[in-house]
CSV table of C-alpha atoms in Angstrom, one decimal:
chain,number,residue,atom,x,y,z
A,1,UNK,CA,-10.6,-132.8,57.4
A,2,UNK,CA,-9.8,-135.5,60.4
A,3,UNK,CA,-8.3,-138.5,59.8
A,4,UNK,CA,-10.2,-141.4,60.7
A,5,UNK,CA,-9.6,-143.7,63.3
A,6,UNK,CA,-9.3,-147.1,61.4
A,7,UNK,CA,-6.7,-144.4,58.8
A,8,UNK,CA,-4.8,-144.5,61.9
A,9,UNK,CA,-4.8,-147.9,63.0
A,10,UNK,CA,-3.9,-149.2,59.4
A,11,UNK,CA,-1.0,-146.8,59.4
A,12,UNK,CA,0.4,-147.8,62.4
A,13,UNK,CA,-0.4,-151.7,62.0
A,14,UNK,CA,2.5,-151.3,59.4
A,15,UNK,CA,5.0,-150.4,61.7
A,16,UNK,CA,6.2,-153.7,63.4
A,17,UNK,CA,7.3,-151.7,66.1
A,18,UNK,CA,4.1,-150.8,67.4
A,19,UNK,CA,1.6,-154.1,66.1
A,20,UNK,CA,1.9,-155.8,69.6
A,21,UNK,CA,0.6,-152.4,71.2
A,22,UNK,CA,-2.5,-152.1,68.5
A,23,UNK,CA,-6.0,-153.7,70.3
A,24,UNK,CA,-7.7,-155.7,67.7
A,25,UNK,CA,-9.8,-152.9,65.4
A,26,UNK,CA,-12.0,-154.1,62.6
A,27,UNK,CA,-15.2,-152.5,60.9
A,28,UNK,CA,-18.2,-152.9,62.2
A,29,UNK,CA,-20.6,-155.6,60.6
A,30,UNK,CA,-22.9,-157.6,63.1
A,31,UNK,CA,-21.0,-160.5,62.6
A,32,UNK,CA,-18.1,-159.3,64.0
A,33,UNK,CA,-19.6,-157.9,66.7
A,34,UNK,CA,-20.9,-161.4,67.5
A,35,UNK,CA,-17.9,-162.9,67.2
A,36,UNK,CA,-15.7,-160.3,69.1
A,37,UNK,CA,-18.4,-160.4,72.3
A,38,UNK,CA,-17.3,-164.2,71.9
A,39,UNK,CA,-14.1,-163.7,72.3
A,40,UNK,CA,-13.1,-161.2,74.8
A,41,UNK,CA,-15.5,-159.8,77.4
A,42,UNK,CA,-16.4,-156.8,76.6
A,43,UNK,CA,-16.0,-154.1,73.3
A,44,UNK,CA,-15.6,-151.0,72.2
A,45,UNK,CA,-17.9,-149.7,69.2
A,46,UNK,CA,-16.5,-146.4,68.2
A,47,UNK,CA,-17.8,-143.9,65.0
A,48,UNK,CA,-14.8,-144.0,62.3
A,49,UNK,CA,-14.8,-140.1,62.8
A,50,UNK,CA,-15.5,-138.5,66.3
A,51,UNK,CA,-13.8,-137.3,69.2
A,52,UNK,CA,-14.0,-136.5,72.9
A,53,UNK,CA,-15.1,-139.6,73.7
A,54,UNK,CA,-19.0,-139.2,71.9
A,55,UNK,CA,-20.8,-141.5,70.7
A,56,UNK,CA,-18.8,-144.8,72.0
A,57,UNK,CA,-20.3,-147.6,73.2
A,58,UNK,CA,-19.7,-150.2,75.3
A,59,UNK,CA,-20.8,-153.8,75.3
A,60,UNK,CA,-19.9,-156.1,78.3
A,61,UNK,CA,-20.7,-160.0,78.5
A,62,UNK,CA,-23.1,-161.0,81.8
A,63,UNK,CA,-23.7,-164.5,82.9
A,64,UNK,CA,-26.9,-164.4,80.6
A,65,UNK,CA,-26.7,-161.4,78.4
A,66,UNK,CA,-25.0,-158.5,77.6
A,67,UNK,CA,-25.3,-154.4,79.6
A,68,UNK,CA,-25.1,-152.0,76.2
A,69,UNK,CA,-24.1,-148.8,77.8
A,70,UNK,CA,-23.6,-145.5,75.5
A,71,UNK,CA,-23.3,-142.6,77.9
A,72,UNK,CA,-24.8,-142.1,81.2
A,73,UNK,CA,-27.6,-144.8,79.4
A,74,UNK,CA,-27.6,-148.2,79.7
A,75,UNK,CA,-29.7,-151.4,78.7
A,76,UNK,CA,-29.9,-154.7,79.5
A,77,UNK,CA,-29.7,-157.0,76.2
A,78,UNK,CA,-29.8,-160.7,75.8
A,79,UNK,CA,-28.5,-162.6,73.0
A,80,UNK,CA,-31.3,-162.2,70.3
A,81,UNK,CA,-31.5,-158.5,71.2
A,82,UNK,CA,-27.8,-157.5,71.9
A,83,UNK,CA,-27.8,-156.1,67.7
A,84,UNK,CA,-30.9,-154.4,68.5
A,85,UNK,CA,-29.3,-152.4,71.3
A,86,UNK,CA,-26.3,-151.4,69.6
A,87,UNK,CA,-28.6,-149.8,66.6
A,88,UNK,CA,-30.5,-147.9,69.1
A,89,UNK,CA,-27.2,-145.7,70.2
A,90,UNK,CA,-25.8,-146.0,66.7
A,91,UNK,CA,-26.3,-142.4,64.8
A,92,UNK,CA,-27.3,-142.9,61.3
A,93,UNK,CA,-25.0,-142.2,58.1
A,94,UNK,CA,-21.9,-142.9,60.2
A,95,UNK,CA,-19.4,-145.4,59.6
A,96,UNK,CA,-18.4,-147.3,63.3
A,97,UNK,CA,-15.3,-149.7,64.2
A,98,UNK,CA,-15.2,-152.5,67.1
A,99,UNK,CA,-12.3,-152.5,69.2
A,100,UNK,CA,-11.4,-155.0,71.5
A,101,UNK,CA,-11.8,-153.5,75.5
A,102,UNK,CA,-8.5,-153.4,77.5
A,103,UNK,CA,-8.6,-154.3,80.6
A,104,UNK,CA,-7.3,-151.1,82.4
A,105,UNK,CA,-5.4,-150.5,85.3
A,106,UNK,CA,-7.1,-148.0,87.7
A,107,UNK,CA,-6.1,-145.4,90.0
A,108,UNK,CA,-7.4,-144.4,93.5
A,109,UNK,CA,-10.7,-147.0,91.9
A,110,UNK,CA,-11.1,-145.3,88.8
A,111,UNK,CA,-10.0,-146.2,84.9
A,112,UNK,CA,-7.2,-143.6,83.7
A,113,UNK,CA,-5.2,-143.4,80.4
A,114,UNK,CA,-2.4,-141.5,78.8
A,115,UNK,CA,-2.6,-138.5,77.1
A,116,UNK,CA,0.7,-137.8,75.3
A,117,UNK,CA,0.4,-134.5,73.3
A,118,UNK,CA,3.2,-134.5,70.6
A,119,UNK,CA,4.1,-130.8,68.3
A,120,UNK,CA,6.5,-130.9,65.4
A,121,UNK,CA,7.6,-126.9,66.0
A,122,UNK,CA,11.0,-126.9,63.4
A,123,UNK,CA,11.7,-130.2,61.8
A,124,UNK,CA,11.2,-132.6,64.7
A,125,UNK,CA,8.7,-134.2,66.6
A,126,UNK,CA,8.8,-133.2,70.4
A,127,UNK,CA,6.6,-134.0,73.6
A,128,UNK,CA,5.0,-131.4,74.9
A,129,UNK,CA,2.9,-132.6,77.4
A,130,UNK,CA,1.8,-135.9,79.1
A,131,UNK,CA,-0.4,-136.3,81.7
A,132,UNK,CA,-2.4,-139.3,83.2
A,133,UNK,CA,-6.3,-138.7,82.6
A,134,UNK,CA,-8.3,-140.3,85.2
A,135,UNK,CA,-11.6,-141.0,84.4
A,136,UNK,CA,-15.3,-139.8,86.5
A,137,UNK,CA,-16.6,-142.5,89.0
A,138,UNK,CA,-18.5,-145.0,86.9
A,139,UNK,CA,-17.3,-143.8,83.6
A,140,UNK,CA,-15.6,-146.0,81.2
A,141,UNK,CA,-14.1,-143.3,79.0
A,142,UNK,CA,-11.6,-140.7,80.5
A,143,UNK,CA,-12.0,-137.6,77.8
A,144,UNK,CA,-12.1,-134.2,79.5
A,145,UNK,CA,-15.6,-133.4,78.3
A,146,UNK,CA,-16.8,-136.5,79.8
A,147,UNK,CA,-15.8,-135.6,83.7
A,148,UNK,CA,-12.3,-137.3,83.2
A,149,UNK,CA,-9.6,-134.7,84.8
A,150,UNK,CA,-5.9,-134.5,84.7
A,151,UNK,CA,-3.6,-136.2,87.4
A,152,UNK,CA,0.3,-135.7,86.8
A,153,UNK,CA,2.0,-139.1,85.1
A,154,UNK,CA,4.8,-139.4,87.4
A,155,UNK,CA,2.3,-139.3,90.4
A,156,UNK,CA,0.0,-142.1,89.4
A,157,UNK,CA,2.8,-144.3,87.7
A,158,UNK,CA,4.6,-143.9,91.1
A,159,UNK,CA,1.2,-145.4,92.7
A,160,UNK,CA,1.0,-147.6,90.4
A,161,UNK,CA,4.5,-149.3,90.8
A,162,UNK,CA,4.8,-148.6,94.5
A,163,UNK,CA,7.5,-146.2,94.3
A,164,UNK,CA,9.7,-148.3,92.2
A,165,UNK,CA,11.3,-145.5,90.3
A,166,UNK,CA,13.3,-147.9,88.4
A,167,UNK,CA,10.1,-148.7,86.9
A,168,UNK,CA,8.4,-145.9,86.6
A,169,UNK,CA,11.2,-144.2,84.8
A,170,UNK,CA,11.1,-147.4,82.1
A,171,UNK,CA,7.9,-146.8,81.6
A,172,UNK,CA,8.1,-143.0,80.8
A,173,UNK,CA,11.0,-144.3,78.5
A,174,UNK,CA,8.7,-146.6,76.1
A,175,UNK,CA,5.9,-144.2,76.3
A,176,UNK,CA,8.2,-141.4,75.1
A,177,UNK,CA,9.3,-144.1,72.3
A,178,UNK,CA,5.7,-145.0,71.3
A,179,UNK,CA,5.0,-141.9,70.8
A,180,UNK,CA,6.9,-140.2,68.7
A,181,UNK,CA,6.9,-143.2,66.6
A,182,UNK,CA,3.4,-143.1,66.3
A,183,UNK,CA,3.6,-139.2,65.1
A,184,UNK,CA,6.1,-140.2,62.6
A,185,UNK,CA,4.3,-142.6,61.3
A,186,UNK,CA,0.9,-140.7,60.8
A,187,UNK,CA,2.9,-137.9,59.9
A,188,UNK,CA,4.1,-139.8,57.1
A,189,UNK,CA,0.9,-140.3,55.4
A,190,UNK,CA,-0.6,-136.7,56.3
A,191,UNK,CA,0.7,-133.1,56.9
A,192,UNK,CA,0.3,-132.4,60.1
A,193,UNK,CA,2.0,-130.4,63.3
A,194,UNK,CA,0.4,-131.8,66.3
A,195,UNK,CA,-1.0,-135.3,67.6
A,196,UNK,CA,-2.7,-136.3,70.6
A,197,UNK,CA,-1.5,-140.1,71.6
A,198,UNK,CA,-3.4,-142.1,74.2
A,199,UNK,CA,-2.3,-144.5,75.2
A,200,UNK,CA,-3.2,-147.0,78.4
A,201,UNK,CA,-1.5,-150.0,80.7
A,202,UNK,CA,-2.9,-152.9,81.3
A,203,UNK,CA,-3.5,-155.3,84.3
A,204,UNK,CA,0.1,-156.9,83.1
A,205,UNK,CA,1.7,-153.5,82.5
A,206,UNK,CA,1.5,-153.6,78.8
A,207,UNK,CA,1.0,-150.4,77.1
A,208,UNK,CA,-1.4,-150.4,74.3
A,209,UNK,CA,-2.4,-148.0,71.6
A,210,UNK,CA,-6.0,-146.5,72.0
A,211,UNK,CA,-6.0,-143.3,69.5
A,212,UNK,CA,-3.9,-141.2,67.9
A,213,UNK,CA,-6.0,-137.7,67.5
A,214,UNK,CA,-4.9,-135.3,64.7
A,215,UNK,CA,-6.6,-132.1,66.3
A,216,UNK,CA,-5.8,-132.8,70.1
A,217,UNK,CA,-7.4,-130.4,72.5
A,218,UNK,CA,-5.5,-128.8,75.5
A,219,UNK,CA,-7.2,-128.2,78.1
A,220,UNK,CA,-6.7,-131.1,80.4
A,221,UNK,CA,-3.2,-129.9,80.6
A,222,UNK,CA,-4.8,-126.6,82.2
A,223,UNK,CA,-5.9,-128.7,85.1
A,224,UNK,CA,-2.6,-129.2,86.0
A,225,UNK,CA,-1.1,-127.1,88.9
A,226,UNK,CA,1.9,-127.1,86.9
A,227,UNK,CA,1.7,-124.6,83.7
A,228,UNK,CA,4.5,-125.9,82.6
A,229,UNK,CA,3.3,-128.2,79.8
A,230,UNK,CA,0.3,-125.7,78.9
A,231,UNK,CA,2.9,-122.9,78.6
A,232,UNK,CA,5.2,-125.1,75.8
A,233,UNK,CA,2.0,-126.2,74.0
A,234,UNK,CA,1.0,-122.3,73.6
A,235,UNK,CA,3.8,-121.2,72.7
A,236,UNK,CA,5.0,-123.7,70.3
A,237,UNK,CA,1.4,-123.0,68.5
A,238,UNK,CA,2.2,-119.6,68.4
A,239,UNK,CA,5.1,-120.3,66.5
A,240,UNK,CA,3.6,-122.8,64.2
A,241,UNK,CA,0.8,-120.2,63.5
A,242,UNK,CA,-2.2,-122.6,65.0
């Protein structure tokens, strides 16, 4: 059984450490989703369970109206009609949550987050992979079954900090941090050997907290032309018998 996302979020939301890297995440009632368009520009509607990047959908403030995209689809909605949109990509009999949008950085022009894959092998929680994962042109999710492909972290945090390895190394530092704190955490409420962290940066450089995913696939780390990563996350679910 996966965990659901708002599971998650409440979880960590306890942890003081990582509350000022949690994006605002409540249910979904129309209401809110009124008053969160009114507050930041754009937002996230996500199903409670769900993965690979399905089913989200994205609402973004115009000078008169609202674009509702789910997909490769898109509409243009005004104010009366905005609800009316959302309900047409909603699938029925699922529960959804609004997340506030993040304002992402981009690399080479395109959106990319952080994909931090975490294994407890023996009796503590290591990294075994992390790579940036850049989204497809005109995409606003990154998930490898949506066109989003692998880029090595070092590489685009060195682009993104102009070679400022002072930087880039604190970065990898409170990413590393986050992390494992986050696997600890939901590891704490359910038994469990592996976790996928995203994780993105900001315009300002803050870090923030999109998903923690319970059954994380692998194969972005195959695009890699390092095997490295792919290699220690096979082997290590060989020996956990996964």
């Amino acid at each position: 059984m996966t965990i659901g996302k708002m599971k998650k979020y409440r979880e960590m939301l306890q942890v003081p450490v990582l509350r000022p890297h949690l994006p605002e995440t409540v249910w979904m009632t129309d209401s809110r989703i009124l008053r969160m368009l009114q507050t930041y520009p754009s937002i996230f509607i996500k199903p409670n369970h769900g993965s690979g990047g399905s089913g989200i959908i994205r609402v973004k403030r115009l000078g008169r109206g609202f674009e509702v995209r789910c997909g490769s689809s898109l509409k243009i909605a005004g104010r009366s009609s905005v609800l009316k949109a959302i309900r047409s990509y909603r699938k029925s009999g699922h529960r959804y949550l609004v997340q506030k949008d993040l304002r992402l950085e981009k690399y080479h022009g395109k959106i990319f987050d952080i994909r931090v894959y975490l294994q407890k092998p023996k009796s503590k929680w290591i990294i075994s992979g992390m790579a940036a994962r850049v989204a497809a042109p005109h995409k606003f999710v990154t998930n490898y079954h949506k066109g989003g492909h692998a880029q090595p972290l070092r590489k685009v945090l060195m682009s993104l900090f102009q070679n400022d390895h002072s930087k880039v190394d604190a970065c990898f530092r409170k990413i590393e941090q986050l992390s494992i704190t986050i696997a600890e955490t939901v590891n704490k409420w359910h038994p469990i050997h592996e976790l996928g962290v995203d994780l993105a940066l900001d315009k300002n450089g803050h870090i923030w907290i999109i998903e923690a995913n319970s059954h994380p696939g692998h194969m972005l780390f195959t695009q890699l032309s390092d095997h490295t990563m792919i290699r220690t996350i096979m082997e290590n679910k060989r020996s956990m018998g996964i």
